[in-house]
Tab-separated table of C-alpha atoms in Angstrom:
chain	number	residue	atom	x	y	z
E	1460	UNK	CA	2.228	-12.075	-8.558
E	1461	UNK	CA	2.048	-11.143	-4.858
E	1462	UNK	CA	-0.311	-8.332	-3.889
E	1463	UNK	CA	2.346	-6.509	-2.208
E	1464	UNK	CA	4.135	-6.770	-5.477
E	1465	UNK	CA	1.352	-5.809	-8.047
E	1466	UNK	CA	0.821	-2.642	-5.717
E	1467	UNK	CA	3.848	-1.436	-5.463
E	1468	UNK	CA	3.850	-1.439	-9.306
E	1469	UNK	CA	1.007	0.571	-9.595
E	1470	UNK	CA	1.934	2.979	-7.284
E	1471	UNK	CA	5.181	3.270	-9.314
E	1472	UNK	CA	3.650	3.260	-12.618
E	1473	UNK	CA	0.958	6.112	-11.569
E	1474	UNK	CA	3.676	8.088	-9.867
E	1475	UNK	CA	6.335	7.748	-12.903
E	1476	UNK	CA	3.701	8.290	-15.500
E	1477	UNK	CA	2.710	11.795	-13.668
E	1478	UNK	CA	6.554	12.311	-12.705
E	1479	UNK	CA	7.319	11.914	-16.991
E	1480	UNK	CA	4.195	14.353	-17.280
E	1481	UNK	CA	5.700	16.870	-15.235
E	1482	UNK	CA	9.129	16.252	-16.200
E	1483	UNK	CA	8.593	15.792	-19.846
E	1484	UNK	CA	5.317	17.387	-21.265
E	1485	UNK	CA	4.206	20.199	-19.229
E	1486	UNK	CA	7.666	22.164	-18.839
E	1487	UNK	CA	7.644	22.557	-22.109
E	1488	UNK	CA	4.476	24.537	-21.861
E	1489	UNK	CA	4.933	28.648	-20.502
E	1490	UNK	CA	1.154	28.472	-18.781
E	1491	UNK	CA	2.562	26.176	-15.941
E	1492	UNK	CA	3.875	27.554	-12.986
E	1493	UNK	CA	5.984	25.247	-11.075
E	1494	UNK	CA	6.673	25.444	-7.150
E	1495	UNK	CA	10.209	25.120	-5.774
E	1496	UNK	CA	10.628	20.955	-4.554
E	1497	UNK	CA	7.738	19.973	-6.363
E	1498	UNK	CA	9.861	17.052	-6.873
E	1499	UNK	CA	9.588	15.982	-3.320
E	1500	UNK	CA	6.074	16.590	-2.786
E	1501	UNK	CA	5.618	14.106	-5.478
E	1502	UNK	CA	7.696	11.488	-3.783
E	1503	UNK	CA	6.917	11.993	-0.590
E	1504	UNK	CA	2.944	11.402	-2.096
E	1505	UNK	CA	4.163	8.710	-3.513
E	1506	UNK	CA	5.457	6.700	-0.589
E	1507	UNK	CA	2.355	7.858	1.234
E	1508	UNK	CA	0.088	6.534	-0.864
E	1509	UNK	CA	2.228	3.142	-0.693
E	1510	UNK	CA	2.086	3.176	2.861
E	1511	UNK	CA	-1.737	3.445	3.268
E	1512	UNK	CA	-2.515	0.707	0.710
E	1513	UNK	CA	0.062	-1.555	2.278
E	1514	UNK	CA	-1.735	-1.163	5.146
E	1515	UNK	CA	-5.197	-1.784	4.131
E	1516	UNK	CA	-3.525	-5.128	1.946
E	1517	UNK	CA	-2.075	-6.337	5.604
E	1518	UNK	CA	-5.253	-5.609	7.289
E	1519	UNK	CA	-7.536	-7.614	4.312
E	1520	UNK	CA	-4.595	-10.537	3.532
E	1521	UNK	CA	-3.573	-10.253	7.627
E	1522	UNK	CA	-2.403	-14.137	6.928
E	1523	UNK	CA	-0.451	-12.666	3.987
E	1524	UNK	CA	1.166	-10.238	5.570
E	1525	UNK	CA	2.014	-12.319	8.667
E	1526	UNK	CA	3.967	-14.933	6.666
E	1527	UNK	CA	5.360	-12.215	4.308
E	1528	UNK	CA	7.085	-10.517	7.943
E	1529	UNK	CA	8.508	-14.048	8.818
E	1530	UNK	CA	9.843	-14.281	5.316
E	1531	UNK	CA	11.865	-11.377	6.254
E	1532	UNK	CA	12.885	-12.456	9.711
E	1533	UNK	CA	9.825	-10.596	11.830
E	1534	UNK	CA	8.559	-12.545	14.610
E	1535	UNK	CA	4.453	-12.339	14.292
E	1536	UNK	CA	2.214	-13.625	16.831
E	1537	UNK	CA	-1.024	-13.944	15.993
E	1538	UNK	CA	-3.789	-12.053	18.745
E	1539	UNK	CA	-6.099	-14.363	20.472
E	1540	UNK	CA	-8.861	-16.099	19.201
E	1541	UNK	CA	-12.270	-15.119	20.802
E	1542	UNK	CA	-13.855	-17.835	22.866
E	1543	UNK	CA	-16.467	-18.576	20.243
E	1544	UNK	CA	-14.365	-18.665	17.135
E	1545	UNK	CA	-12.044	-21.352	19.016
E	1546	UNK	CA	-12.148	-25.037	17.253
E	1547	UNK	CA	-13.226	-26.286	20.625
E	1548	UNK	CA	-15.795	-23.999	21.429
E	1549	UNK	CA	-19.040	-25.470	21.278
E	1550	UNK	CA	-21.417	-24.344	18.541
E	1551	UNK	CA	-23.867	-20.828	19.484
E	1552	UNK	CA	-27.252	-21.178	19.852
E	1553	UNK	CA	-29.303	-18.569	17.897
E	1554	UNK	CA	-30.964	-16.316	20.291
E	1555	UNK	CA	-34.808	-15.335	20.172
């Protein structure tokens, strides 16, 4: 399953699991005492949340990611490759 994929899912499951909470359980109980678009807040956490983890999956997977944006039709160009991570480079020498 693709990373993007099995986060999403968790994200989804958390969220819906504390949405069913809220919506299900806890109204049923008179201690609670709900704010007006509490709703939102939730969603808008939600996608948040998302956001930041996709983010931190493109910047760990950035090879991933890259081909995941060309999938869609994104054109991605790589950055540069410093001088001594280039195939060609020769080899460091360890400094004393």
């Amino acid at each position: 399953m693709p990373i993007d994929q099995r986060l999403r899912e968790q994200a989804e499951t958390f969220a819906d699991e504390l949405d069913r909470l809220l919506r299900g359980t806890l109204p049923n109980t008179p201690d609670i005492d709900y704010q007006p678009g509490w709703q939102s807040v939730l969603d808008e956490t939600r996608d948040s949340w998302l956001r930041i983890q996709t983010a931190a999956v493109a910047r760990d997977f950035p090879d991933t990611a890259a081909e995941a944006l060309r999938e869609l039709g994104y054109e991605v160009t790589p950055p540069p490759r410093p001088a001594h991570s280039s195939p060609d480079a020769p080899p460091r020498s360890p400094s004393n």
